[in-house]
Coordinates of C-alpha atoms and ligand atoms in Angstrom, one line a residue:
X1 CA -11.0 15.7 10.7
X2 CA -11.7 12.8 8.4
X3 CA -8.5 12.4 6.0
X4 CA -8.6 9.1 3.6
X5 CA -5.8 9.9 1.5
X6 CA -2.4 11.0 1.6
X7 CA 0.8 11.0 -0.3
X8 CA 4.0 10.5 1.7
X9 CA 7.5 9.9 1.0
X10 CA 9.8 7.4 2.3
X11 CA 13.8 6.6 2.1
X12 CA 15.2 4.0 4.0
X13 CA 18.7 4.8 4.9
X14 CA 21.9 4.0 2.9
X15 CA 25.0 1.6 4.5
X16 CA 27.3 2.4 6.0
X17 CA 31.1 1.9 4.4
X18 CA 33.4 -0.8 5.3
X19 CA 37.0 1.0 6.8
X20 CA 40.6 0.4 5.7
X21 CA 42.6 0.0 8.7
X22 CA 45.7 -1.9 9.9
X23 CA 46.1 -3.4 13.2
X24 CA 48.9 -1.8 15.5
X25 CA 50.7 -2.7 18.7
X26 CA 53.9 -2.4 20.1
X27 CA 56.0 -5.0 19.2
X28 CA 54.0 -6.0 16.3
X29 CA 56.0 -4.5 13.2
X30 CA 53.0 -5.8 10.8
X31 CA 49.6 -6.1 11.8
X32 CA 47.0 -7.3 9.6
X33 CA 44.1 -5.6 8.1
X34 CA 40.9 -4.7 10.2
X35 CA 38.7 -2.6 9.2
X36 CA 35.2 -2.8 10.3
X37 CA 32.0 -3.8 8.3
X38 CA 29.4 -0.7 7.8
X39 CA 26.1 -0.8 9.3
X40 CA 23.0 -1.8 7.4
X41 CA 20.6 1.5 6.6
X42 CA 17.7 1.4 8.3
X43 CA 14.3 0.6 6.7
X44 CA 11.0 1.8 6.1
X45 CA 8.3 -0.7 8.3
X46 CA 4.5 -0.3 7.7
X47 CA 2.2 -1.7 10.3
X48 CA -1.4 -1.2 10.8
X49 CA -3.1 -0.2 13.7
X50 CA -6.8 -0.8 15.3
X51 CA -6.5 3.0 16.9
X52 CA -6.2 4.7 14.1
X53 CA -9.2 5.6 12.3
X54 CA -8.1 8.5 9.4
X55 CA -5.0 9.2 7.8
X56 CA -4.8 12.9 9.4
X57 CA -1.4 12.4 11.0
X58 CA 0.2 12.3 7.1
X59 CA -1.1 15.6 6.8
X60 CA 1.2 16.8 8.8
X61 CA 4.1 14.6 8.3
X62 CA 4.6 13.7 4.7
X63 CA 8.5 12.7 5.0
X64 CA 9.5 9.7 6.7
X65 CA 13.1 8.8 6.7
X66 CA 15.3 5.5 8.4
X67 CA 18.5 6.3 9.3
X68 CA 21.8 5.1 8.2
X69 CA 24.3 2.6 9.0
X70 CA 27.7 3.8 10.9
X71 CA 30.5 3.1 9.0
X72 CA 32.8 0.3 9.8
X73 CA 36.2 1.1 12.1
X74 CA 39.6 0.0 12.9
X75 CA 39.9 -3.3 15.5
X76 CA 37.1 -5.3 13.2
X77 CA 34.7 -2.5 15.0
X78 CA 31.1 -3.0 12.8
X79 CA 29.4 0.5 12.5
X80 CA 25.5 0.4 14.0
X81 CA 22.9 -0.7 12.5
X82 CA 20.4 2.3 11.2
X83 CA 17.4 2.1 13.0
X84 CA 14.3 1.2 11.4
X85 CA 11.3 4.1 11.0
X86 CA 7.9 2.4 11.5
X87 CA 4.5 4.2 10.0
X88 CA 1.7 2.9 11.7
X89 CA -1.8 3.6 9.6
X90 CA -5.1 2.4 9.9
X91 CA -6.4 -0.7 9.5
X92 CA -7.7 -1.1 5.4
X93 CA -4.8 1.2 4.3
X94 CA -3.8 0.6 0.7
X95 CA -0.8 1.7 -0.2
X96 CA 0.3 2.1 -3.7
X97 CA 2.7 4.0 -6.1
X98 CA 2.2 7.1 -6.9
X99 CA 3.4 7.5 -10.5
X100 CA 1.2 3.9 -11.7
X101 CA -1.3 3.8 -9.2
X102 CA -0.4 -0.2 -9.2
X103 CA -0.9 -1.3 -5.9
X104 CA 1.6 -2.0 -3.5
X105 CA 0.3 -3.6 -0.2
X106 CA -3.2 -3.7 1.7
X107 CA -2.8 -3.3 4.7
X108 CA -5.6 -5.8 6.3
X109 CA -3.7 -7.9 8.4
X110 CA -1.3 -7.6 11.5
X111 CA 2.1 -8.5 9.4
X112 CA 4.5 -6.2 9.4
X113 CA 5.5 -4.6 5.7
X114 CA 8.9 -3.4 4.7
X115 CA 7.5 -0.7 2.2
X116 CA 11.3 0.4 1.5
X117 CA 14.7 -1.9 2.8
X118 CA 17.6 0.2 3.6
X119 CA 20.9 -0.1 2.2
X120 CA 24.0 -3.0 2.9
X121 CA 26.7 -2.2 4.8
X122 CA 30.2 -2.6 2.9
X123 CA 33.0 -4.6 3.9
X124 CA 35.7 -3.8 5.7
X125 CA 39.5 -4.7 4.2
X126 CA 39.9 -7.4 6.7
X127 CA 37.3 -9.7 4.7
X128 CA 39.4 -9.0 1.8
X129 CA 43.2 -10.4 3.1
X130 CA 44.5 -13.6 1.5
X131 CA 47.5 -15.5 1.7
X132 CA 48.5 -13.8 -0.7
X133 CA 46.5 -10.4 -0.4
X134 CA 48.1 -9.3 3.0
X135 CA 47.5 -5.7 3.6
X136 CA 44.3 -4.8 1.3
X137 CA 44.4 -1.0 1.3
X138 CA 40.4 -1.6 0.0
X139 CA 36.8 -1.4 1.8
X140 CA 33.3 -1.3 0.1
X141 CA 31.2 1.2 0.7
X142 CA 27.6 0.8 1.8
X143 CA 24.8 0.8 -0.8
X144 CA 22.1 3.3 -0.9
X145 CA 18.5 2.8 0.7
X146 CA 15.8 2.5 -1.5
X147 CA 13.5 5.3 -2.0
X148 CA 9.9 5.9 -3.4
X149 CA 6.6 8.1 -2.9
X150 CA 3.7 6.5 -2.1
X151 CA -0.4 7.2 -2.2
X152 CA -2.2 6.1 1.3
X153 CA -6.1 5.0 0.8
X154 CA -8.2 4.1 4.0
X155 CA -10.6 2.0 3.1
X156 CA -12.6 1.1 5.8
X157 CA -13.3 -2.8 6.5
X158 CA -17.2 -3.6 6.9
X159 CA -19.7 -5.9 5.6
X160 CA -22.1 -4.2 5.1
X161 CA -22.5 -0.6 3.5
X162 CA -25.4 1.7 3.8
X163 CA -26.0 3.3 0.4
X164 CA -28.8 6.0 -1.0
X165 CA -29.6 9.3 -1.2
X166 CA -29.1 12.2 1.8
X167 CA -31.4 12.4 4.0
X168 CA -33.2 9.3 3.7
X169 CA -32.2 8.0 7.2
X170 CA -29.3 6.0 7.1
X171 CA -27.5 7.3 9.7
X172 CA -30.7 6.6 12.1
X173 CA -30.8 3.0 10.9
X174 CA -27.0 2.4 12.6
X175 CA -28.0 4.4 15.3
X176 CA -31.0 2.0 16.1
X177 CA -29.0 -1.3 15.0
X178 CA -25.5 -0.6 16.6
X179 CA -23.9 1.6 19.4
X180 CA -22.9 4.0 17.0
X181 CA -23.7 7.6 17.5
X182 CA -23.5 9.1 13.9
X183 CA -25.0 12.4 13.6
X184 CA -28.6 12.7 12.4
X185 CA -30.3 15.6 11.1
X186 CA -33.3 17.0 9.1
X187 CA -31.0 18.1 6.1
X188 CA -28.6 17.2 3.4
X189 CA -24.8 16.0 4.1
X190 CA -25.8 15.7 7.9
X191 CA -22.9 12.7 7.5
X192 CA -19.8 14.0 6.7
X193 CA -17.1 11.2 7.0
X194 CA -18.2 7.4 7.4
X195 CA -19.2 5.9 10.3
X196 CA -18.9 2.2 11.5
X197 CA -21.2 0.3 13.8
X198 CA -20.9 -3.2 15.3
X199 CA -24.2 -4.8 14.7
X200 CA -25.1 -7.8 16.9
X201 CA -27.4 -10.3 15.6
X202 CA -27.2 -13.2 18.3
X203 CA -24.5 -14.3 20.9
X204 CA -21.3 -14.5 19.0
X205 CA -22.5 -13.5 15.4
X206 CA -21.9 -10.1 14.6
X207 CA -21.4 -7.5 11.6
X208 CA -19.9 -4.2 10.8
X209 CA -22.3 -1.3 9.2
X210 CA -20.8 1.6 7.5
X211 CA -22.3 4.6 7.1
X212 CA -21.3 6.9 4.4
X213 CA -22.3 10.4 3.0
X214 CA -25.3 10.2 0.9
X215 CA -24.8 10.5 -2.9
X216 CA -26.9 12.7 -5.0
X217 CA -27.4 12.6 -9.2
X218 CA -23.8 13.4 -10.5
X219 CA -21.8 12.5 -7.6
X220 CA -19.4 10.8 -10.3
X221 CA -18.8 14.3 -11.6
X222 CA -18.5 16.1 -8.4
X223 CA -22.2 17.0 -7.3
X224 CA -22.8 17.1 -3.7
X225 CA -19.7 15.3 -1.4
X226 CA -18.8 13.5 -4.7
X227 CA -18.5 9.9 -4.7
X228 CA -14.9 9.4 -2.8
X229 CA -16.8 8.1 0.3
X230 CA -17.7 4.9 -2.0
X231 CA -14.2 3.6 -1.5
X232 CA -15.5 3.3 2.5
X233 CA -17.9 0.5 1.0
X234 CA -15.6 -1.1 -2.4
X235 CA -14.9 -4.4 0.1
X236 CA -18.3 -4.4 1.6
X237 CA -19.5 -8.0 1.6
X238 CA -23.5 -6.6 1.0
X239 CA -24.9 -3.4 0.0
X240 CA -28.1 -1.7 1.9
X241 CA -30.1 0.7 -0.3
X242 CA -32.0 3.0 1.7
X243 CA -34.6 4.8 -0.5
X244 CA -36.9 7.0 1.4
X245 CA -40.7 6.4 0.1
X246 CA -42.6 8.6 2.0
X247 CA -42.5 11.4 -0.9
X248 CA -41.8 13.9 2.0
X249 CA -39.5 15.7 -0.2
X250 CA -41.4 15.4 -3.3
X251 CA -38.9 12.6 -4.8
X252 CA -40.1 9.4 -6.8
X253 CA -38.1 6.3 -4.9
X254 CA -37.9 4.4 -8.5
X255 CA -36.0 7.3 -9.9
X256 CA -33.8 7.5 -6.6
X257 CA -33.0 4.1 -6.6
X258 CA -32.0 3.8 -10.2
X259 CA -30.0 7.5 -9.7
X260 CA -28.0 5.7 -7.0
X261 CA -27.0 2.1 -8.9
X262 CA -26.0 4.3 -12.1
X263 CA -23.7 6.3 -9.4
X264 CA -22.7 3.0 -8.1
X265 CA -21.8 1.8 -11.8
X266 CA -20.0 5.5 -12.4
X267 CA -17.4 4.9 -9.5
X268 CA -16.8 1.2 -10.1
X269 CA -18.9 -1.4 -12.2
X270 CA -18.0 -4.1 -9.5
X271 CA -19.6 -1.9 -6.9
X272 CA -23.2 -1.8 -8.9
X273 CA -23.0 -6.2 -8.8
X274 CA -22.2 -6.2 -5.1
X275 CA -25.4 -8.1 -3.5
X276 CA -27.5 -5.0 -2.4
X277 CA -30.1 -5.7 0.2
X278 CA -33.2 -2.8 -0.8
X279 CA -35.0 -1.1 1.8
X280 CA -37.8 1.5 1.7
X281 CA -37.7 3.6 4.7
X282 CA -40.2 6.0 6.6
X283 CA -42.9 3.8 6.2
X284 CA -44.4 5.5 8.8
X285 CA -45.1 8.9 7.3
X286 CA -46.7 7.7 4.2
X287 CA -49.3 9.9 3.1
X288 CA -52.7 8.1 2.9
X289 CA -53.7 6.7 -0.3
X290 CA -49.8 6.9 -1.6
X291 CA -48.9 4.4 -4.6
X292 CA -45.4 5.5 -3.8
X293 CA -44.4 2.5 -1.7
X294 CA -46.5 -0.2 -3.6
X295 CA -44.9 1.0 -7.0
X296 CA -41.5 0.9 -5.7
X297 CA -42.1 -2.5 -4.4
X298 CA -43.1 -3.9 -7.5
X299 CA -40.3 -2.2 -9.2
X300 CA -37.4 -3.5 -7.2
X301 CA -38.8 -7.2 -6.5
X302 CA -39.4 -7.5 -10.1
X303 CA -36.0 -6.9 -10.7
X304 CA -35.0 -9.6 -8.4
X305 CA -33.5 -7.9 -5.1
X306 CA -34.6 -8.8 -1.4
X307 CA -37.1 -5.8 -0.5
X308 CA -37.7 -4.5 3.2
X309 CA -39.8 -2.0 4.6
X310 CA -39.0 0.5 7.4
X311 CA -39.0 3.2 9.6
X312 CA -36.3 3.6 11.6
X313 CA -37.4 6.2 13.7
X314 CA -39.8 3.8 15.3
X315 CA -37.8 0.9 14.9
X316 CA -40.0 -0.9 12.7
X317 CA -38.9 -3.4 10.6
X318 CA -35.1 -3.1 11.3
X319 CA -35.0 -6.2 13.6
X320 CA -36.6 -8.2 10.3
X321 CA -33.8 -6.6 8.4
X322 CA -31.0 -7.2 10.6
X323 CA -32.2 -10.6 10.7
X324 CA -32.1 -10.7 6.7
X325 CA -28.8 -9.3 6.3
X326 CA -26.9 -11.7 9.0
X327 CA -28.5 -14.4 7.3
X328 CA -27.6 -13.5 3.6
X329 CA -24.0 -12.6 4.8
X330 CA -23.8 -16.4 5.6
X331 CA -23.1 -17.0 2.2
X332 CA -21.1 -13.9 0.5
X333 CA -17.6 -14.1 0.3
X334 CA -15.5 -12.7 3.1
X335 CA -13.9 -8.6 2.7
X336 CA -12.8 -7.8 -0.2
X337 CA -8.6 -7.7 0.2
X338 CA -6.8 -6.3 -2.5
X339 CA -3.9 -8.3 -4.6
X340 CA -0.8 -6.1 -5.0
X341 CA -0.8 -5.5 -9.2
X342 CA 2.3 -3.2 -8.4
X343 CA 5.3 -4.3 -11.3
X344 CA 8.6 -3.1 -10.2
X345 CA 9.5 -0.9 -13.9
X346 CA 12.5 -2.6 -15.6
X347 CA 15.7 -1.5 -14.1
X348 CA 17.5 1.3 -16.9
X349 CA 21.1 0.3 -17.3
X350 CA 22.8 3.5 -18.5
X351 CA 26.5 2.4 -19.5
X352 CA 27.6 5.8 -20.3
X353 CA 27.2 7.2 -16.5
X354 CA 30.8 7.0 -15.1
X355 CA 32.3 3.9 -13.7
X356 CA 35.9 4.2 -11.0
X357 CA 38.2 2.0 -11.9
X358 CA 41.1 1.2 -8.9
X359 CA 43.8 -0.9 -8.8
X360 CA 45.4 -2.6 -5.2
X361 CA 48.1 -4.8 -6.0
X362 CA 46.4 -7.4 -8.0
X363 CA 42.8 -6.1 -7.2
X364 CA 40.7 -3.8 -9.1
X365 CA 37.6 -2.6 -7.6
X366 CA 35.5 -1.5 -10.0
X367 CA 32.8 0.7 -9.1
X368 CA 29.9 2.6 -10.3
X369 CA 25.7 3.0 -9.9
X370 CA 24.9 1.4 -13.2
X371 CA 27.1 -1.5 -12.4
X372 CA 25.3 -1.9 -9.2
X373 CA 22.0 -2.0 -10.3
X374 CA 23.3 -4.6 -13.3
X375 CA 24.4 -6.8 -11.0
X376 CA 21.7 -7.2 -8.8
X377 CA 19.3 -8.0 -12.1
X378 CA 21.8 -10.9 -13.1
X379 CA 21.4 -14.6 -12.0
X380 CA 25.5 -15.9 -11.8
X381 CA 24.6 -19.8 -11.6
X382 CA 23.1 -18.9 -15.4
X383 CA 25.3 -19.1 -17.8
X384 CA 23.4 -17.2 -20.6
X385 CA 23.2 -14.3 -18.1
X386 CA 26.8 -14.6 -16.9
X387 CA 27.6 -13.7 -20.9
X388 CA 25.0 -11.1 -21.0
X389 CA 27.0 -9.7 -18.0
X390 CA 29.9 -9.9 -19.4
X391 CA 28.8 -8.3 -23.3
X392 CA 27.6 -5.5 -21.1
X393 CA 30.5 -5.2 -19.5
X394 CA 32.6 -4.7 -23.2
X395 CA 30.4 -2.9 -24.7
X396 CA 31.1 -0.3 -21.8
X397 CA 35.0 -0.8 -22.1
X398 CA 35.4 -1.5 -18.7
X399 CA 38.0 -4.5 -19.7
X400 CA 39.7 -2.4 -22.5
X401 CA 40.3 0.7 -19.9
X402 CA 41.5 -1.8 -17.2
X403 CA 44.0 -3.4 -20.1
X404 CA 45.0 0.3 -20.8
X405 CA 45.8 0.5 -17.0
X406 CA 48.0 -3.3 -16.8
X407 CA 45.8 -5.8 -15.6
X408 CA 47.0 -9.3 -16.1
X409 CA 45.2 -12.8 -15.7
X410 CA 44.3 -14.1 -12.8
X411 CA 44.2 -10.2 -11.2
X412 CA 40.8 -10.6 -9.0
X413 CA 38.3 -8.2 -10.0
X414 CA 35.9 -6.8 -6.9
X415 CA 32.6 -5.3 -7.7
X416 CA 30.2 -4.8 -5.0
X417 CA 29.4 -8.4 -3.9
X418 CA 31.3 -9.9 -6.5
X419 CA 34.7 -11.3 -7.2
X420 CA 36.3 -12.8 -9.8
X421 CA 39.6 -13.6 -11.6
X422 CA 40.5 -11.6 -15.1
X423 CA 40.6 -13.8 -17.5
X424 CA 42.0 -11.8 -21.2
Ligands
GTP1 N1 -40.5 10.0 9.9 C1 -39.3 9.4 9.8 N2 -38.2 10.1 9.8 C2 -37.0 9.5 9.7 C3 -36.9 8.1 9.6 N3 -35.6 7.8 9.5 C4 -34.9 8.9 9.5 N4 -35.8 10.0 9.7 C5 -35.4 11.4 9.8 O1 -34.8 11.8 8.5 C6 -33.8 12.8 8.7 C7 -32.5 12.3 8.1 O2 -32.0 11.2 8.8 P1 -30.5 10.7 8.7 O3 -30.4 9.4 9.4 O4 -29.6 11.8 9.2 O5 -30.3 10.6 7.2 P2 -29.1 10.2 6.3 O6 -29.5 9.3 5.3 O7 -28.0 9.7 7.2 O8 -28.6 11.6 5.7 P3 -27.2 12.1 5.2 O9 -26.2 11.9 6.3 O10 -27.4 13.6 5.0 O11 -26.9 11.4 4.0 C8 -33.7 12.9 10.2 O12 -34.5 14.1 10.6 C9 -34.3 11.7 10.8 O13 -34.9 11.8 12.1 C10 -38.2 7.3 9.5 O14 -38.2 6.1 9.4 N5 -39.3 8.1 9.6
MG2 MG1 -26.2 10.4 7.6

């Protein structure tokens, strides 16, 4: 089964938290604090892979989760690390988000890509003992991993896409150019999924032909297979139009042709300027005394595209266009790879949600998601957004409740990564 898109979720796990604990020994009335760090959540790596060819397995498996970090323990024990989850996909996978459609990552190269990153693990107390601090009764706790849904799109990686109508013999053409073994029949839709051949031209130059379902009148609105199999050829380098111009099934090739490029221009207006290469196939049929060929010839070379004639079923002609094709790809830009347009959205700071405020001796760790998120949108070596950080943090009475509560200058305030002194 031939599956080119799939929607899959993916959470990368949360930290682990940092442990409170004192040292103890005989002998040793006092011992100082050490709790553990927490383990970092696992994340969520995307890598491609040459033997995958469809996105089928995500059919089956739409949830992919990393796990989490341990949490910290007494002796300075660390918690493990979570373990990272890695999705391997196809070669030409696009990944993007599902509620914008922006896109995320192609996946054309070999680099790995950390779609999600899991969460830290928090401190344990013994980070937070100072002269004066001696036995923090504190630990952080471990943030959570991020989390989003995703849309997978294969699209295949070729230079060259057969286009046209079905039936018209494009599947025989990569048969008789390539090693490829596509299925070729006497009717419409004999191609149901793409097919890609490696098409030698001389030692050490080669190309790769797609082959995709023909595409009927209307294929924008659903007609026939519809036009989702264009995606197979959106970073095709060249286009091959195969029109069939033997009239065999009472069709006009002008009208054919021009059905196609307004298809073309229906799915994506980039797709109908894509160098096309045209080529009249079944030559060897044509009826005697049939205009069909010369007309269509006429038409399409007035227009200005390279014209070839065929028949691929006695190999006619294809060498001449192989030869064409290798020799215009010479000067096309590479694949098309797709830019990530994905925009993180803003980050919503709700101060109403709730916020814990604790008090250790003179530190207050002051906690809460909204706070979390703030900080990580806030550059401290700026000063204008050190005030904005600290307006935000008035506005939301954190100060005023922690006044209610005794705190007194110079008291060190702990919020996630960040300390600081209270300062009235
Ligand atoms: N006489 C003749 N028949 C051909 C030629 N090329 C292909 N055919 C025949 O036309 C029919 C359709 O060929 P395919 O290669 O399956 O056509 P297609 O364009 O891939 O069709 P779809 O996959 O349905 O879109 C088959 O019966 C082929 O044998 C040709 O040059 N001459
Ligand atoms: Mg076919």
């Amino acid at each position: 089964m031939f599956i080119d898109k799939a929607t899959i979720s993916v959470k990368a796990g949360k930290g682990g938290d940092g442990a409170v604990a004192f040292h103890r020994e005989k002998y040793v009335p006092a011992g100082g604090p050490d709790g553990g760090d927490g383990g970092h959540g696992g994340s969520i790596i995307v890598v491609s892979d040459d033997n995958m060819s469809t996105l089928m397995d995500f059919r089956y498996k739409r949830k992919y989760v990393a796990e989490n970090g341990m949490n910290g323990q007494g002796k300075r024990c660390s918690g493990k690390n979570g373990g990272d989850t890695f999705i391997k996909v196809p070669r030409g996978t696009l990944i993007r988000d599902k509620e914008t459609g922006g896109i995320i990552k192609d996946m054309t190269d070999s680099a790995p890509f950390v779609l999600v990153k899991g969460g830290r693990g928090g401190w344990g107390n013994h980070h937070f003992a100072t002269p004066t601090r001696q036995t923090p009764r504190f630990a952080k706790p471990g943030t959570n991993g991020e989390a989003r849904e995703v849309v997978l799109e294969l699209k295949l990686l070729a230079d060259v896409g057969l286009v046209g109508f079905p039936n018209v013999g494009k599947s025989t053409l990569l048969s008789v150019v390539s090693k490829a073994h596509p299925k070729i029949a006497n009717y419409h839709f004999t191609t149901l999924f793409p097919n890609l051949g490696v098409v030698y031209i001389s030692e050490g130059r080669s190309f790769v032909m797609a082959d995709i379902p023909g595409i009927i009148e209307g294929a924008s609105e659903g007609a026939g297979l519809g036009h989702d199999f264009l995606r197979h050829v959106d970073r095709c380098r060249l286009l091959v139009h195969v029109v069939d111009v033997s009239g065999s099934e009472g069709r006009d090739p002008i009208e054919d042709f021009e059905a196609i490029n307004n298809e073309l221009r229906e799915y994506n207006h980039e797709l109908a300027e894509r160098p096309q290469i045209v080529v009249a196939n079944k030559i060897d049929i044509l009826p005697e005394g049939s205009e069909l060929l010369s007309e269509f010839r006429d038409y399409v070379t007035e227009l200005g595209y390279d014209f070839f004639e065929m028949s691929a079923a006695t190999h006619t002609g294809t060498q001449e266009l192989i030869k064409a094709v290798g020799e215009k790809l010479m000067n096309l830009p590479p694949i098309k790879i797709f830019e990530a347009d994905y925009i993180e959205p803003e980050i919503v700071i709700d101060t109403s949600e709730e916020v814990s405020i604790e008090q250790y001796d003179d530190v207050w760790v002051v906690e809460g998601p909204w706070l979390e998120k703030l900080i990580s949108t806030i550059n401290f070596t700026d000063y204008e957004s050190r005030m904005h950080f600290d307006r935000i943090l008035r506005e939301a009475k954190i100060f005023e409740r922690m006044e209610a509560m005794g705190v007194k200058d110079g008291d060190v305030i702990s919020m996630y990564n960040l300390e600081f002194s209270y300062q009235s």
